[in-house]
Short mmCIF file of C-alpha atoms in Angstrom, two decimals:
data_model
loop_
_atom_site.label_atom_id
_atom_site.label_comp_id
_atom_site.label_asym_id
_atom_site.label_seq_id
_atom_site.Cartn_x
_atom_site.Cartn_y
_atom_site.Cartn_z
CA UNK A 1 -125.03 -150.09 -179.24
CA UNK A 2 -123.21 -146.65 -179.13
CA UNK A 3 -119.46 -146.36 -179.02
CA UNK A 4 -119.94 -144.60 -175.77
CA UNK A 5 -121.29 -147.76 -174.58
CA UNK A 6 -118.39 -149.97 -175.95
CA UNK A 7 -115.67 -148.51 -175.23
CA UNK A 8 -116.75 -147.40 -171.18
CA UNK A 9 -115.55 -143.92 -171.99
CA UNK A 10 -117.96 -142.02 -169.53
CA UNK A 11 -115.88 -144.82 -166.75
CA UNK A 12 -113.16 -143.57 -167.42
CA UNK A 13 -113.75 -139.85 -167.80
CA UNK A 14 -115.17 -140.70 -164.04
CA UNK A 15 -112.49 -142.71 -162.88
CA UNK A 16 -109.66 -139.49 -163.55
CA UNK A 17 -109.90 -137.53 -160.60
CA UNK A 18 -109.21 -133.59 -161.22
CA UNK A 19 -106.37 -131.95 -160.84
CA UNK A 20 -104.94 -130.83 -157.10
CA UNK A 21 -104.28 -127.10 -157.06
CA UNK A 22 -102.19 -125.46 -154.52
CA UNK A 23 -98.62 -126.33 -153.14
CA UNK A 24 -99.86 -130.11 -152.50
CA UNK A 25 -100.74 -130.51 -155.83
CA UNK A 26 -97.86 -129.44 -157.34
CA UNK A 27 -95.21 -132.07 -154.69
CA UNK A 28 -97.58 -134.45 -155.67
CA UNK A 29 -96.74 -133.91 -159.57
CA UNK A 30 -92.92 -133.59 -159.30
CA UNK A 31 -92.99 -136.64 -156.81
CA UNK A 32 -94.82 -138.62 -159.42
CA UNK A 33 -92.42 -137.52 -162.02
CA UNK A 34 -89.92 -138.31 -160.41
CA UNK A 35 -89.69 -141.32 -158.67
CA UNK A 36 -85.94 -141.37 -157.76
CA UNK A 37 -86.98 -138.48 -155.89
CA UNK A 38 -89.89 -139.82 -153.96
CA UNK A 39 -87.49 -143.19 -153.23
CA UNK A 40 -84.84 -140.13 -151.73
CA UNK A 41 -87.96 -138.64 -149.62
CA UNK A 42 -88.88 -141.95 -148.18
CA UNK A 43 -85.73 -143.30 -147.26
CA UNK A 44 -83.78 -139.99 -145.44
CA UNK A 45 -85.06 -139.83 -142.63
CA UNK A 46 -84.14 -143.54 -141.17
CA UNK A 47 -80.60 -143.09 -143.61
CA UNK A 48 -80.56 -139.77 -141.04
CA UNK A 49 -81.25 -141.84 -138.00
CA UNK A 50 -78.92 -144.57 -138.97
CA UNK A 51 -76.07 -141.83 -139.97
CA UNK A 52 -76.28 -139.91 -136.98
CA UNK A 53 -77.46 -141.67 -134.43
CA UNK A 54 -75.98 -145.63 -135.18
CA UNK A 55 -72.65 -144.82 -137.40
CA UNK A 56 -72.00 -141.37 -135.89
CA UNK A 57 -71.73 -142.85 -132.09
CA UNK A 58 -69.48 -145.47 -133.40
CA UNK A 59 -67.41 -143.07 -134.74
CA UNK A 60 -67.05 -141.00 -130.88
CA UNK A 61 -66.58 -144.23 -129.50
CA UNK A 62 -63.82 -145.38 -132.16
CA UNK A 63 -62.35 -141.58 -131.44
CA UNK A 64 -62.52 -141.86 -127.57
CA UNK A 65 -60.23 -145.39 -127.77
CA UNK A 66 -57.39 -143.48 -129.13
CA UNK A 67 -57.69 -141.10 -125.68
CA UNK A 68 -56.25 -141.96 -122.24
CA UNK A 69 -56.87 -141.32 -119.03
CA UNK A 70 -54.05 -139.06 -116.92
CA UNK A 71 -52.76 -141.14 -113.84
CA UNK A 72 -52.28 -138.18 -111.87
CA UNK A 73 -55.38 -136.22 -112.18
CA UNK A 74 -57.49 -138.56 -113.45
CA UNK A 75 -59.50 -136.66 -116.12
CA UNK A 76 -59.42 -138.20 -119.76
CA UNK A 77 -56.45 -136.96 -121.71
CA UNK A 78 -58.12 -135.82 -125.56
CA UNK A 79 -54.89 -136.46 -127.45
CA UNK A 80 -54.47 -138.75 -129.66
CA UNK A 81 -52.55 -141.57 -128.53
CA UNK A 82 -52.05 -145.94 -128.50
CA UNK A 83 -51.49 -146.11 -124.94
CA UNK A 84 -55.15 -147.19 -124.06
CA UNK A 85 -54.87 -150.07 -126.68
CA UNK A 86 -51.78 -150.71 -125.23
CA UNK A 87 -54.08 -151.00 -121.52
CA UNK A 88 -56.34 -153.53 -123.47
CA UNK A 89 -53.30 -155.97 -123.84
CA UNK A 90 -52.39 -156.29 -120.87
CA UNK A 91 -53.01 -159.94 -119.45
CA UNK A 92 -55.97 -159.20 -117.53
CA UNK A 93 -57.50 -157.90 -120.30
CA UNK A 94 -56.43 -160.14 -122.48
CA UNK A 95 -57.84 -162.88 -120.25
CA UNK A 96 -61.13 -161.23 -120.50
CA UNK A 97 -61.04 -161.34 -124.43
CA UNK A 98 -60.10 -164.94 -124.11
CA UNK A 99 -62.92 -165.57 -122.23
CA UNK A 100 -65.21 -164.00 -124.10
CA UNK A 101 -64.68 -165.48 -127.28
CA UNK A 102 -64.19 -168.99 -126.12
CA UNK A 103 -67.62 -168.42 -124.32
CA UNK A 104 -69.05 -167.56 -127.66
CA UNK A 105 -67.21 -170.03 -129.57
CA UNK A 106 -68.39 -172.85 -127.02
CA UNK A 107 -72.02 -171.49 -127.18
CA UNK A 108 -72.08 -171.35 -131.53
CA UNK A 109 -70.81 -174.47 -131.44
CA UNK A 110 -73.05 -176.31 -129.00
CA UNK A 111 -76.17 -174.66 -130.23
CA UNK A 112 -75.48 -176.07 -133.82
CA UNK A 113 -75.31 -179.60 -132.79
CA UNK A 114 -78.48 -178.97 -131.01
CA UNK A 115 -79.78 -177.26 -133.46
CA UNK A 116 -79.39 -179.44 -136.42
CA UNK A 117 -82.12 -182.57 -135.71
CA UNK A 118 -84.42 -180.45 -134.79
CA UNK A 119 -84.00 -178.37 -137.79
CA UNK A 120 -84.03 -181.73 -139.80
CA UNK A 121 -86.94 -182.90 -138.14
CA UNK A 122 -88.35 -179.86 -139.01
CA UNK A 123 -87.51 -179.56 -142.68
CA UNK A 124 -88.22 -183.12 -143.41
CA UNK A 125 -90.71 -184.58 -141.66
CA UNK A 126 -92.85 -182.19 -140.14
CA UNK A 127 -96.19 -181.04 -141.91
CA UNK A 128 -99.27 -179.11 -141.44
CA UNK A 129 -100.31 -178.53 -138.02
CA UNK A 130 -97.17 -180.59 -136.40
CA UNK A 131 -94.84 -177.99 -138.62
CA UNK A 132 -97.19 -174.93 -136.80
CA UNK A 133 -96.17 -176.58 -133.40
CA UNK A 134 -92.34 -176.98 -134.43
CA UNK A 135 -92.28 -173.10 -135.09
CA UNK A 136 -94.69 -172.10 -132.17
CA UNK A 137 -92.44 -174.28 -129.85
CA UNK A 138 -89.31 -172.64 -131.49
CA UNK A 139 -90.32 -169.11 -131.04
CA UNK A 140 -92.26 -169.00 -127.78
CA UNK A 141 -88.92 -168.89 -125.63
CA UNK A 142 -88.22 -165.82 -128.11
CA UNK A 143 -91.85 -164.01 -126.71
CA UNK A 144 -91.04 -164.09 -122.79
CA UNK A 145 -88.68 -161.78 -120.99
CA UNK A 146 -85.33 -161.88 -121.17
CA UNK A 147 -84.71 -160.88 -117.37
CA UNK A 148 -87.32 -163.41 -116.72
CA UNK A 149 -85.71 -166.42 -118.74
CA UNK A 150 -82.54 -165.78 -116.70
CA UNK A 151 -83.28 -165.58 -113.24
CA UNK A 152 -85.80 -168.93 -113.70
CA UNK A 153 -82.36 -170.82 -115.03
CA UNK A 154 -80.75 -168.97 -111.83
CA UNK A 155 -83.13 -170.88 -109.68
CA UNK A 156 -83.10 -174.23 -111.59
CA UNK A 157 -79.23 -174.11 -111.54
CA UNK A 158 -79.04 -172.93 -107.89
CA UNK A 159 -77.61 -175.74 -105.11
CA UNK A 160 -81.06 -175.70 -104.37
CA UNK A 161 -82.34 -176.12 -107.67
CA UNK A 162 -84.10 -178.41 -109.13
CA UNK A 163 -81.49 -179.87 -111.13
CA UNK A 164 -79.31 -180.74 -107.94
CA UNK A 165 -82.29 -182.31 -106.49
CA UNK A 166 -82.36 -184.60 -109.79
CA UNK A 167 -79.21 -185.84 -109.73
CA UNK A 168 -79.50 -186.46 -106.00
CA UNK A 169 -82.38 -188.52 -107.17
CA UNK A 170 -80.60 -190.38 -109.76
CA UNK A 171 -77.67 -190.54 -107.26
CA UNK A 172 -75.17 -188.86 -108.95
CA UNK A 173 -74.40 -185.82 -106.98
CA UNK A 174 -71.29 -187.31 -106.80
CA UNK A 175 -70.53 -186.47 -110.92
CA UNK A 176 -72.07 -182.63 -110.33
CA UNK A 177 -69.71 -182.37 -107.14
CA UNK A 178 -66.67 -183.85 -109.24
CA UNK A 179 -67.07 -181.52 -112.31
CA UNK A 180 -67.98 -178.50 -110.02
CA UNK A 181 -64.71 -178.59 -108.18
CA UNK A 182 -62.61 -178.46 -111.59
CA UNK A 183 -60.57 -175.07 -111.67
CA UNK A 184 -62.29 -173.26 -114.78
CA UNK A 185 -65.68 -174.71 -115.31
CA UNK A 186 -66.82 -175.29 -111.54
CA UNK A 187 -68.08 -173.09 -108.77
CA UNK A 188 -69.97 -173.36 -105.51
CA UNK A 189 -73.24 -174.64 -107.91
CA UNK A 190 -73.67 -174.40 -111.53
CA UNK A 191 -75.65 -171.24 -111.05
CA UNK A 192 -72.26 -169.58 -109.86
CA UNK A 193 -70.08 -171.07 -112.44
CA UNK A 194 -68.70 -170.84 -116.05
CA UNK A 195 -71.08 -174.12 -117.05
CA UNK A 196 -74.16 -172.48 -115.98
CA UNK A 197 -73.32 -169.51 -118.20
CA UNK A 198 -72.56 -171.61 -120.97
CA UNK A 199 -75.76 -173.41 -120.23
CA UNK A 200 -78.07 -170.33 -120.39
CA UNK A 201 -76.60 -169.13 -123.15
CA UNK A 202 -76.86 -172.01 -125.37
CA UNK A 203 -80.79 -171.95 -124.14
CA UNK A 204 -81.70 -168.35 -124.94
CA UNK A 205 -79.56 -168.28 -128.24
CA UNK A 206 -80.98 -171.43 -129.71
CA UNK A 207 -83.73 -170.58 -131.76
CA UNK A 208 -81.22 -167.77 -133.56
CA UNK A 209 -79.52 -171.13 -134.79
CA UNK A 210 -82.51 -173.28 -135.78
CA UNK A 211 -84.50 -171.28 -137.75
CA UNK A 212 -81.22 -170.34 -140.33
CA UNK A 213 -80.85 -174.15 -140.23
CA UNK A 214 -84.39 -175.18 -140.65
CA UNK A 215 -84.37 -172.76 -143.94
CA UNK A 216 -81.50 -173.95 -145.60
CA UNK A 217 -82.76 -177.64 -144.99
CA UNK A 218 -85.78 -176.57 -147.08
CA UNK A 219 -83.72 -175.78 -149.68
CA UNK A 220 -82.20 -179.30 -149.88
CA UNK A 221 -84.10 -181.66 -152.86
CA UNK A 222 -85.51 -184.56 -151.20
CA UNK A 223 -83.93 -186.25 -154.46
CA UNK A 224 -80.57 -185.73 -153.56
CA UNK A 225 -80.76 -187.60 -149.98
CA UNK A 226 -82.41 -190.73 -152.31
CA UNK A 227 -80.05 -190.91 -154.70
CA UNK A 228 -76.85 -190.68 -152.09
CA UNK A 229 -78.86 -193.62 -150.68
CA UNK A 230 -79.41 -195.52 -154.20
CA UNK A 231 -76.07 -195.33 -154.76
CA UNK A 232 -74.87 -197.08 -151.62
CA UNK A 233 -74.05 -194.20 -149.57
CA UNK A 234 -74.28 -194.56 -145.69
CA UNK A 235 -76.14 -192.32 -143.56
CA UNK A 236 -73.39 -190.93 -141.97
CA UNK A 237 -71.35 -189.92 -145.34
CA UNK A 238 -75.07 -188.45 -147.02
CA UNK A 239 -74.49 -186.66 -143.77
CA UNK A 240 -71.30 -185.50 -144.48
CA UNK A 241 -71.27 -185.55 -148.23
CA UNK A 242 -74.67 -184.25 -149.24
CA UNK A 243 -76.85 -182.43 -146.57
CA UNK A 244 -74.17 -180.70 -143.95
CA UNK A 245 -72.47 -178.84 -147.31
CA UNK A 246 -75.53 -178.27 -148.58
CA UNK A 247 -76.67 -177.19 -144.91
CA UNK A 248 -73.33 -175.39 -144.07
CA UNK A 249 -74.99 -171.43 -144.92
CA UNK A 250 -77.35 -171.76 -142.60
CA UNK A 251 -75.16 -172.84 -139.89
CA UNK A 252 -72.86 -170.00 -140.46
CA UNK A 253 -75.93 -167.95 -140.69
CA UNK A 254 -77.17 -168.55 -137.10
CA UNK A 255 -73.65 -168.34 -135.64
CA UNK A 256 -73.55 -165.11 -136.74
CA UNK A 257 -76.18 -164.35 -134.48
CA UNK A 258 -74.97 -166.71 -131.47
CA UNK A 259 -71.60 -165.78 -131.92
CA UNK A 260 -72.16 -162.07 -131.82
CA UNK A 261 -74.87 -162.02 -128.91
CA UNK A 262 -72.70 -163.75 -126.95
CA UNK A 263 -69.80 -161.69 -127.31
CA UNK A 264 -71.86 -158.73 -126.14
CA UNK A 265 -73.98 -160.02 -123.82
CA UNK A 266 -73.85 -158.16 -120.72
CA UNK A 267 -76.88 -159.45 -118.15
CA UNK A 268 -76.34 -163.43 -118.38
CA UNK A 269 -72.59 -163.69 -117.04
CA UNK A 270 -73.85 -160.66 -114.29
CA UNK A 271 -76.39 -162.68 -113.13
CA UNK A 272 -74.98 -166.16 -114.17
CA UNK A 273 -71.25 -166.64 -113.26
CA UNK A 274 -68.54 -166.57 -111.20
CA UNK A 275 -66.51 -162.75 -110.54
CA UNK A 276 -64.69 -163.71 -113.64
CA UNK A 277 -64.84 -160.99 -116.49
CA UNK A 278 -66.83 -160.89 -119.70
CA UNK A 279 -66.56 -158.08 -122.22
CA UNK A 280 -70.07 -156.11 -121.79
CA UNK A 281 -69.14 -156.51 -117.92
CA UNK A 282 -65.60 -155.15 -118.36
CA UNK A 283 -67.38 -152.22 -120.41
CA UNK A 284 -69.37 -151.42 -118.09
CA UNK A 285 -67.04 -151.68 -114.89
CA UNK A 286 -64.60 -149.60 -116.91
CA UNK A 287 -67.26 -147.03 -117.90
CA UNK A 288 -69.01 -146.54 -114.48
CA UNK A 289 -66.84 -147.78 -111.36
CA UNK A 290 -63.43 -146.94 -112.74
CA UNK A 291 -64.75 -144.01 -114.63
CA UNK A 292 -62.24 -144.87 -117.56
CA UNK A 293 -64.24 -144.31 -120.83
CA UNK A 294 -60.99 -144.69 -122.91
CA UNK A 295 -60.17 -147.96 -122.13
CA UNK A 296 -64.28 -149.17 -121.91
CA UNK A 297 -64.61 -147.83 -125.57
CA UNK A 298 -61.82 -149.78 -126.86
CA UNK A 299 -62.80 -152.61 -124.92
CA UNK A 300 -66.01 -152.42 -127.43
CA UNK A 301 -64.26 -151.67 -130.35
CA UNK A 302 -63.02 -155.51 -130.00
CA UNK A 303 -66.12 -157.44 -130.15
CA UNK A 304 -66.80 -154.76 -133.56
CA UNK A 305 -63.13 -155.75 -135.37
CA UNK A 306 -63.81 -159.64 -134.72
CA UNK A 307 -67.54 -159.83 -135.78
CA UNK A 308 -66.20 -157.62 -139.17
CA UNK A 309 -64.23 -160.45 -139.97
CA UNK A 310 -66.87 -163.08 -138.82
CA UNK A 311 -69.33 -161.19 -141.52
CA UNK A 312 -67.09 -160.72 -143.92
CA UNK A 313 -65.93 -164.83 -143.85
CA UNK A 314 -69.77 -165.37 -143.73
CA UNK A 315 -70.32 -163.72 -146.69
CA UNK A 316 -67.86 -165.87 -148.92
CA UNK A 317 -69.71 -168.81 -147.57
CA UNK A 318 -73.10 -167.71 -148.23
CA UNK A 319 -74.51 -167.20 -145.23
CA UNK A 320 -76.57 -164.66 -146.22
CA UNK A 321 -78.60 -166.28 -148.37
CA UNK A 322 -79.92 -168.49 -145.64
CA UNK A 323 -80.38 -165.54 -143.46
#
């Protein structure tokens, strides 16, 4: 047998393709050579986009909330002053603030305890096809329109709806009528009213909590629930000793995205809600009917400072991890 043979030199010899001449062939050498180079290449032009485009408009609008509008004339005033910050605390303002992130307080905290046996479920006990079905049933809300999702719950919440016409059924109108006419929750039906926008909220932000949940449950050993319950442990304290700790990330994980959609929703309290003020509503009102861009930019700046310190607390936790 020849060498040629053994050692598949002519393969080889194939196998190298020849040399590219020209300008291509020569980017194609240096890139190859250097590879911190080629990583630079790939990765401008979205660090470009992101630069300009994401981080440089936050930058106008952090510059246009130190401007003011000029009460006589009213054209925007481009020196640099606090007196539109000072606007933003006054108590109609602040109610709106309030408002918003009790809303997206309420809406975190609800979707985590509805969120949590179905994650468990989930993690634990489904397998196979049944786990296929968990995440198919999970995501499919996530796959329909947004505009469509809200104007259905508009219908189903509407005095008309269908669930006034259940509780008629079950003959307790008389509980909807009694916690409609309370002062901040109620309305004239829960489509016009601060529980049907908590409602639809907790609905279309859901599966933003399970999932985070439902990942960090996997990460739980199956050994650690047995031995809590070897060693005498109660359900309720493995609950609170061993598997919500242990579970805590991921919770913090999907409020970061409940928490912050909320604060800047926009279309759900428009279409959802009484006349009372949310934040993306106030932006736009200021923006468009009131034509006060100062005060609408540091309206948004708000949601930006709170959800920096809502990361940044995340991070300590871990929330990332479960992300």
């Amino acid at each position: 047998m020849s060498v040629q043979a053994v050692t598949g030199t002519s393969d080889v010899t194939a196998a190298i393709l020849p040399r590219r001449g020209g300008f291509a062939g020569s980017l194609s050498d240096l890139l190859w050579r250097r590879p911190g180079l080629l990583l630079f290449v790939m990765l401008a032009p979205p660090l470009l986009w992101l630069g300009v485009v994401y981080i440089g408009s936050l930058i106008a609008l952090l510059a246009q909330s130190f401007f003011s509008i000029d009460e006589f004339s009213g054209l925007i005033s481009r020196e640099l002053t606090l007196k539109t910050y000072g606007d933003l605390l006054q108590p109609a303002n602040l109610d709106i603030i309030i408002r918003t992130v009790t809303m997206a307080a309420m809406v975190t905290l609800a979707s985590a305890v509805v969120a949590f046996p179905i994650a468990y479920y989930a993690a634990r006990y489904a397998r196979g096809k049944w786990k296929a079905l968990f995440y198919l049933g999970v995501m499919l809300p996530l796959w329909s329109s947004y505009l469509v999702k809200v104007y259905a719950w508009k219908l189903i919440l509407a005095k008309e709806g269908i669930l006034t016409w259940l509780f008629a059924k079950l003959h307790l109108s008389w509980l909807l009528d009694s916690w409609l006419s309370l002062p901040v929750v109620g309305g004239n039906s829960l489509s016009v009213s601060f529980t049907g926008t908590f409602i639809v909220f907790v609905y279309v932000w859901l599966p933003f909590m399970i999932l985070p949940i439902q990942a960090a449950l996997e990460r739980v050993p199956g050994n650690l629930v047995e031995a809590s319950s070897d060693l005498g442990a109660s359900p309720g304290q493995t609950f609170r000793n061993v598997l919500f700790p242990l579970a805590l990330p991921g919770i913090v994980a999907g409020s970061i995205f409940t928490f912050s959609l909320t604060l800047g929703d926009y279309i759900i309290p428009q279409i959802i809600g009484t006349s009372r003020l949310f934040i993306g509503q106030a932006v736009y009102a200021q923006q468009g009917t009131a034509g006060n861009i100062p005060l609408a930019a540091a309206f948004t700046v708000v949601p930006i400072v709170i959800m920096g310190f809502y990361l940044w607390g995340a991070k300590r936790m871990g929330a990332f991890d479960a992300l």
